[in-house]
PDB file of C-alpha atoms and ligand atoms in Angstrom:
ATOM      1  CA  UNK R   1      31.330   3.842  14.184  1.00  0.00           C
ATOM      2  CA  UNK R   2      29.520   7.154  12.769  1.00  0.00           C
ATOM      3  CA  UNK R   3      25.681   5.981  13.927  1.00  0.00           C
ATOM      4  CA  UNK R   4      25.303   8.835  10.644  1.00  0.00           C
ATOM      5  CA  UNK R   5      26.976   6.323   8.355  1.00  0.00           C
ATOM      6  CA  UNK R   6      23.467   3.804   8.792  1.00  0.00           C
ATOM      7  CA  UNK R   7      21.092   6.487   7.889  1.00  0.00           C
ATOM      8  CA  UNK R   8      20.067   7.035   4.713  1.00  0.00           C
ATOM      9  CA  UNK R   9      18.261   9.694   2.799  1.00  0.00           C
ATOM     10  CA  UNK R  10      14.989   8.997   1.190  1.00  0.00           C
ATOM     11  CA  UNK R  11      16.409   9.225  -2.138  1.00  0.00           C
ATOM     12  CA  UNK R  12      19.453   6.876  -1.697  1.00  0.00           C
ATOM     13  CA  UNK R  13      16.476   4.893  -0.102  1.00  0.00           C
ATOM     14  CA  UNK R  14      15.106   4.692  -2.912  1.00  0.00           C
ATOM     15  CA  UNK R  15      18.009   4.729  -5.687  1.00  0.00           C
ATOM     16  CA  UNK R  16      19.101   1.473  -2.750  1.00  0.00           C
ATOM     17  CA  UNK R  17      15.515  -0.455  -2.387  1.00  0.00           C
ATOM     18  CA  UNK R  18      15.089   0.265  -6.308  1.00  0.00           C
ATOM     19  CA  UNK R  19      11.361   1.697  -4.503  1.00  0.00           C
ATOM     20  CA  UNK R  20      10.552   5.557  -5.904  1.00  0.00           C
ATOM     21  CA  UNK R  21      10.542   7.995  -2.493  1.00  0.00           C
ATOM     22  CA  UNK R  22       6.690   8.239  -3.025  1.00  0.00           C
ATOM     23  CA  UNK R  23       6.510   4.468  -2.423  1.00  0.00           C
ATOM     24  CA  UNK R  24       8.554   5.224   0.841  1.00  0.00           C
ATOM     25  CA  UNK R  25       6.306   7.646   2.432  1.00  0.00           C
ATOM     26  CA  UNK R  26       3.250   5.204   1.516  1.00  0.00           C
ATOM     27  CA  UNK R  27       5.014   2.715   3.032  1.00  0.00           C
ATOM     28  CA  UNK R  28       6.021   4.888   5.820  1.00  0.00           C
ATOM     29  CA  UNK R  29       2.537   6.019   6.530  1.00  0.00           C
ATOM     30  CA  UNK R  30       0.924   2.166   6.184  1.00  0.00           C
ATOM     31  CA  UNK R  31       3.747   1.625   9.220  1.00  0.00           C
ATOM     32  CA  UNK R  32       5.505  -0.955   7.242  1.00  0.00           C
ATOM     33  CA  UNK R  33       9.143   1.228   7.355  1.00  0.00           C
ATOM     34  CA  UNK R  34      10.423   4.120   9.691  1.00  0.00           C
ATOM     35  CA  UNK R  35      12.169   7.250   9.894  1.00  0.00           C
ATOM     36  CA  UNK R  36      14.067   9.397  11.706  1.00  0.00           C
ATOM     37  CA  UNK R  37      13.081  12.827  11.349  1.00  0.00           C
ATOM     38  CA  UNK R  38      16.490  15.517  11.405  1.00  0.00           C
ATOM     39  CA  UNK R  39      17.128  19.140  10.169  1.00  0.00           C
ATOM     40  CA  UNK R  40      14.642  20.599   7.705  1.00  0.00           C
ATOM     41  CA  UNK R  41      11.972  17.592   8.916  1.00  0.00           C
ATOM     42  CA  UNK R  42      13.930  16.061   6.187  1.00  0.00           C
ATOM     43  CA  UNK R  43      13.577  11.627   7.135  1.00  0.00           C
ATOM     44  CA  UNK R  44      16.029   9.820   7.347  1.00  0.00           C
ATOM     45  CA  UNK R  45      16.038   5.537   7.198  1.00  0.00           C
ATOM     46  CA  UNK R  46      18.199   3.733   9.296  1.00  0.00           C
ATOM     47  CA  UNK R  47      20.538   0.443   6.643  1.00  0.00           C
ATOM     48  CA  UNK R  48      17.987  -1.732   8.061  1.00  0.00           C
ATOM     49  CA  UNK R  49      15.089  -0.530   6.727  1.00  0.00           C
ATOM     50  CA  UNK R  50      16.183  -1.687   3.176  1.00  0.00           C
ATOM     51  CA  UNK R  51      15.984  -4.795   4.256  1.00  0.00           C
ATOM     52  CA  UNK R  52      12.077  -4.875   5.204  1.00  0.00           C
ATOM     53  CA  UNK R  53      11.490  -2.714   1.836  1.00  0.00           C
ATOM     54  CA  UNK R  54      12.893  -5.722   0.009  1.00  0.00           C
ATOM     55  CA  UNK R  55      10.979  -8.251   2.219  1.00  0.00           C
ATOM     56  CA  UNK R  56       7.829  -5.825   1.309  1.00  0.00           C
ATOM     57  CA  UNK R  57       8.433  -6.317  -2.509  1.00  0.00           C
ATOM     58  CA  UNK R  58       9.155 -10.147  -2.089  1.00  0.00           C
ATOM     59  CA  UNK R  59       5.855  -9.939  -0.696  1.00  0.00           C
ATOM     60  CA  UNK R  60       4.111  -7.986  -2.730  1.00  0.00           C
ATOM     61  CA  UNK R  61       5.168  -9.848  -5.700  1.00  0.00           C
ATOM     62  CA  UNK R  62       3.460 -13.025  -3.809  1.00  0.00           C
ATOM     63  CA  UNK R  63       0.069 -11.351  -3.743  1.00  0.00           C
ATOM     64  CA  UNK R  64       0.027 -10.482   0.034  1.00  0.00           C
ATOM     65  CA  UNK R  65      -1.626  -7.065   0.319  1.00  0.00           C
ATOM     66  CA  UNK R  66       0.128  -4.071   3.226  1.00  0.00           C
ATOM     67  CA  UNK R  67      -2.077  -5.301   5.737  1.00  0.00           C
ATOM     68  CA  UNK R  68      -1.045  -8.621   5.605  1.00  0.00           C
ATOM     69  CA  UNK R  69       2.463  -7.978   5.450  1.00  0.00           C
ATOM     70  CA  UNK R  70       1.853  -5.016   8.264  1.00  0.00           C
ATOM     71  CA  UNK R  71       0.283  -8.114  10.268  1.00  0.00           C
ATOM     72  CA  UNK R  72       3.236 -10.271   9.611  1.00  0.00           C
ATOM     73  CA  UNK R  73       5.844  -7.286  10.784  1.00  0.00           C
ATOM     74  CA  UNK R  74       4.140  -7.060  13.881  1.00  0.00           C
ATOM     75  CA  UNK R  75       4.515 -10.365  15.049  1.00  0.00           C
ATOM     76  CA  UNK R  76       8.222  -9.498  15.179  1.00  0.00           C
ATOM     77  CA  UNK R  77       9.948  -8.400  18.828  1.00  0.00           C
ATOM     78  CA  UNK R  78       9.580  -4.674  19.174  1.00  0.00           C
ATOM     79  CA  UNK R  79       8.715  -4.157  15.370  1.00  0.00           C
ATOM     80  CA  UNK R  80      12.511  -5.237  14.477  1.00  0.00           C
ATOM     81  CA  UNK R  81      13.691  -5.693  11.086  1.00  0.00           C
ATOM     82  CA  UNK R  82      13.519  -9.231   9.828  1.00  0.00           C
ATOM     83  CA  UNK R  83      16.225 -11.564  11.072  1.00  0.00           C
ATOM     84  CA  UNK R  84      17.744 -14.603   8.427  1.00  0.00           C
ATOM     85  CA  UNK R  85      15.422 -16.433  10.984  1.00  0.00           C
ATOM     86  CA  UNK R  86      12.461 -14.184  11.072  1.00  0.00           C
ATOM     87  CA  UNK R  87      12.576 -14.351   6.918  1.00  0.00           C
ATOM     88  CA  UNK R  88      12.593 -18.223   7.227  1.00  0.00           C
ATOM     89  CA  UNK R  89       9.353 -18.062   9.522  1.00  0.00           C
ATOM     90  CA  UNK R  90       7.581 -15.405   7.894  1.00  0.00           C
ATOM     91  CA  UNK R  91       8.038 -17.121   3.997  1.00  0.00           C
ATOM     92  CA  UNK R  92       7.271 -20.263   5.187  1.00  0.00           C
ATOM     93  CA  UNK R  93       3.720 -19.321   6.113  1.00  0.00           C
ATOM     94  CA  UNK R  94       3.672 -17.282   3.078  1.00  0.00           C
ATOM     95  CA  UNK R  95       4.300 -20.185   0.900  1.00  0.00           C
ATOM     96  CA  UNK R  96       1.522 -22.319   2.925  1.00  0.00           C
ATOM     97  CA  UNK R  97      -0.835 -19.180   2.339  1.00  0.00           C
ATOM     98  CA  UNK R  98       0.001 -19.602  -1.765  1.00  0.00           C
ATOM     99  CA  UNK R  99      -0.016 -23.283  -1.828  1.00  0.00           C
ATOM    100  CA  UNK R 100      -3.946 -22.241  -0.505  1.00  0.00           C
ATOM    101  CA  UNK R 101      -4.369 -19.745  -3.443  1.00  0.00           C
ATOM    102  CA  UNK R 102      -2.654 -22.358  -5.922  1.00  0.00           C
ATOM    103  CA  UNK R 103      -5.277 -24.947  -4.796  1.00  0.00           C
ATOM    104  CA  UNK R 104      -8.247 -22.158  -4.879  1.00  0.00           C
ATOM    105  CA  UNK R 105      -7.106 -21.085  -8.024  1.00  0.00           C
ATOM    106  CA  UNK R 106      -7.108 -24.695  -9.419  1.00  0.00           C
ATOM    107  CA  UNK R 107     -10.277 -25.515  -8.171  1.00  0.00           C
ATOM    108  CA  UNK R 108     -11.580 -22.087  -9.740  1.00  0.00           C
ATOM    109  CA  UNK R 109     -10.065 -23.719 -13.664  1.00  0.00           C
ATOM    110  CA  UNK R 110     -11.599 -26.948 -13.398  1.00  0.00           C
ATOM    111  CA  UNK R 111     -15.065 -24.915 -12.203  1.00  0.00           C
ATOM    112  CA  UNK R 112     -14.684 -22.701 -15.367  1.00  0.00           C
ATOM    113  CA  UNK R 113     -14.161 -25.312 -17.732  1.00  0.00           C
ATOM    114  CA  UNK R 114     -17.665 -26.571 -17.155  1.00  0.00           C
ATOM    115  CA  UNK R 115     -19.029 -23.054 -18.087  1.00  0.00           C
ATOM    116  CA  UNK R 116     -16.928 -22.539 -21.149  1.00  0.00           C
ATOM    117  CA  UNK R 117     -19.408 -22.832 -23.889  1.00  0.00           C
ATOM    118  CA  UNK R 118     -22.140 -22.960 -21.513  1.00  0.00           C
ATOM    119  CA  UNK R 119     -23.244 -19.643 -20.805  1.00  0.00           C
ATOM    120  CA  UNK R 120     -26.569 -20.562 -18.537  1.00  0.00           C
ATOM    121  CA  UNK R 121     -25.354 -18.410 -15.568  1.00  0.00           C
ATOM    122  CA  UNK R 122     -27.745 -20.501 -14.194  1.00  0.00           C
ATOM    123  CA  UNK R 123     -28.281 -19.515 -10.307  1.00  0.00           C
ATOM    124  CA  UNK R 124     -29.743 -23.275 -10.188  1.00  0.00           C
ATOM    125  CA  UNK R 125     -26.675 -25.484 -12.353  1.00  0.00           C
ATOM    126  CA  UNK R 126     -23.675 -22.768 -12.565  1.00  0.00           C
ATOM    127  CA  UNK R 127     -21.378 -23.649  -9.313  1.00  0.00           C
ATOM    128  CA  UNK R 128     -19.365 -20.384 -10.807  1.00  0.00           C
ATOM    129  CA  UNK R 129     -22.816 -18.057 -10.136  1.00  0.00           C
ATOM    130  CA  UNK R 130     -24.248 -17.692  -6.868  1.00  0.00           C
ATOM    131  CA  UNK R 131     -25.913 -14.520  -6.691  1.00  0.00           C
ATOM    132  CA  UNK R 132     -28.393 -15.302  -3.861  1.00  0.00           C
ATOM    133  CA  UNK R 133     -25.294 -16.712  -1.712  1.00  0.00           C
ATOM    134  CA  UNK R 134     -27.233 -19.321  -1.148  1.00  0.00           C
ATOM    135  CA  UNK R 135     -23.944 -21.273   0.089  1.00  0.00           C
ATOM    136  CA  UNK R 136     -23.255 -19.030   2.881  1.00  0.00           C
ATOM    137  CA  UNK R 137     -24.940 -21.934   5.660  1.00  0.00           C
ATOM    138  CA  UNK R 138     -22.185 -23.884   4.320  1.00  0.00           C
ATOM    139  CA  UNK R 139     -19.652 -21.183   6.061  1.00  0.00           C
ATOM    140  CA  UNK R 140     -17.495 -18.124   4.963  1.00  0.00           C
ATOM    141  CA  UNK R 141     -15.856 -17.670   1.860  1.00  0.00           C
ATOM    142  CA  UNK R 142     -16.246 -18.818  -2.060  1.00  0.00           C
ATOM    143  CA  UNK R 143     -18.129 -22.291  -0.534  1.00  0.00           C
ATOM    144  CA  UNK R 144     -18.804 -23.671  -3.940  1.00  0.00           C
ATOM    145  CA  UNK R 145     -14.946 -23.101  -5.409  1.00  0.00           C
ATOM    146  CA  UNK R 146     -13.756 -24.353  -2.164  1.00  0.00           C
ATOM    147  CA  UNK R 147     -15.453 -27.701  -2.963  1.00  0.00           C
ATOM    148  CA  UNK R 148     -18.901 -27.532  -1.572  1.00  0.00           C
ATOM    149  CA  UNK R 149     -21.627 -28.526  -4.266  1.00  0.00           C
ATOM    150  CA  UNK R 150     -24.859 -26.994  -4.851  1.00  0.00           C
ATOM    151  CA  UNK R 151     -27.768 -28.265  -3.286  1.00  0.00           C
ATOM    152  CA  UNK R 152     -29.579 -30.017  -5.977  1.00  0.00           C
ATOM    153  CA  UNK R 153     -33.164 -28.892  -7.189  1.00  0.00           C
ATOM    154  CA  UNK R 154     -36.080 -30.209  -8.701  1.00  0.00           C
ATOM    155  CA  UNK R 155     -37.128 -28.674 -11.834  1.00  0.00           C
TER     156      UNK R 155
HETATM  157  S1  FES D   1     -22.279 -20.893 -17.279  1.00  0.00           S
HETATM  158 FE1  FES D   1     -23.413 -22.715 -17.482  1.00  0.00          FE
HETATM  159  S2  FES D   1     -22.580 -23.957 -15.886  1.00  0.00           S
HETATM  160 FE2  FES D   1     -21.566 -22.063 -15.630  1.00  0.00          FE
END
């Protein structure tokens, strides 16, 4: 087989992966895709590469950001391009990671409906406003929309 029959242009790359060439080279320069380099310095990407381009949308779509998707590429042998397999693996903690969002998220609604004709902002009442991050002894992160309470005051 013609090893020049799996390489692809960037803009049949891109008329392929439905992803404009500019998106390529950001990708390309994030090291989330590849290229070969050939006459002209004109890149060329190898079939496989659609493949991770498409598993980069999926992705994207699920509100991962490039570095966590980068991070999730490199747990892969030698930077290959997803297997069946590899998708199965990498999706699965994908969907864990949104089932956390989902439940953040949730959490977040129930939060705001208490403020929603409120408007106190109190630092003191409002487990929405925390401007002194006076939660962070509770640990990292949003402790008061991940279910910690306020501390309660007296008046
Ligand atoms: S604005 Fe009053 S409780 Fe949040």
């Amino acid at each position: 087989m013609d090893p020049g029959k799996n390489l692809l242009s960037i803009g049949e790359t891109a008329s392929r992966s439905g992803v404009a060439a500019s998106t390529l080279r950001f990708y390309e320069s994030r090291g989330l895709i590849r290229s070969l380099r050939v006459g002209g310095n004109h890149r060329r990407y190898h079939r496989s590469m659609l493949r991770r381009i498409a598993i980069i949308r999926v992705a994207q779509r699920l509100g991962l950001s490039l570095g966590e998707i980068g991070a999730a590429f490199a747990t892969l042998p030698d930077q290959r391009t997803p297997t069946r397999k590899d998708w199965s693996r990498l999706s699965s903690g994908w969907g864990r990671q949104l089932d956390r969002r989902i439940a953040e998220l949730q959490n977040l609604r129930a939060r705001l409906n208490g403020c929603i004709g409120c408007g106190c902002l109190s630092m003191k009442n409002c487990t929405l406003y925390n401007a002194g991050d006076e939660a962070s002894d509770l640990g990292s992160g949003p402790r008061y929309l991940l279910g910690d309470t306020p501390p309660q005051r007296a008046d």
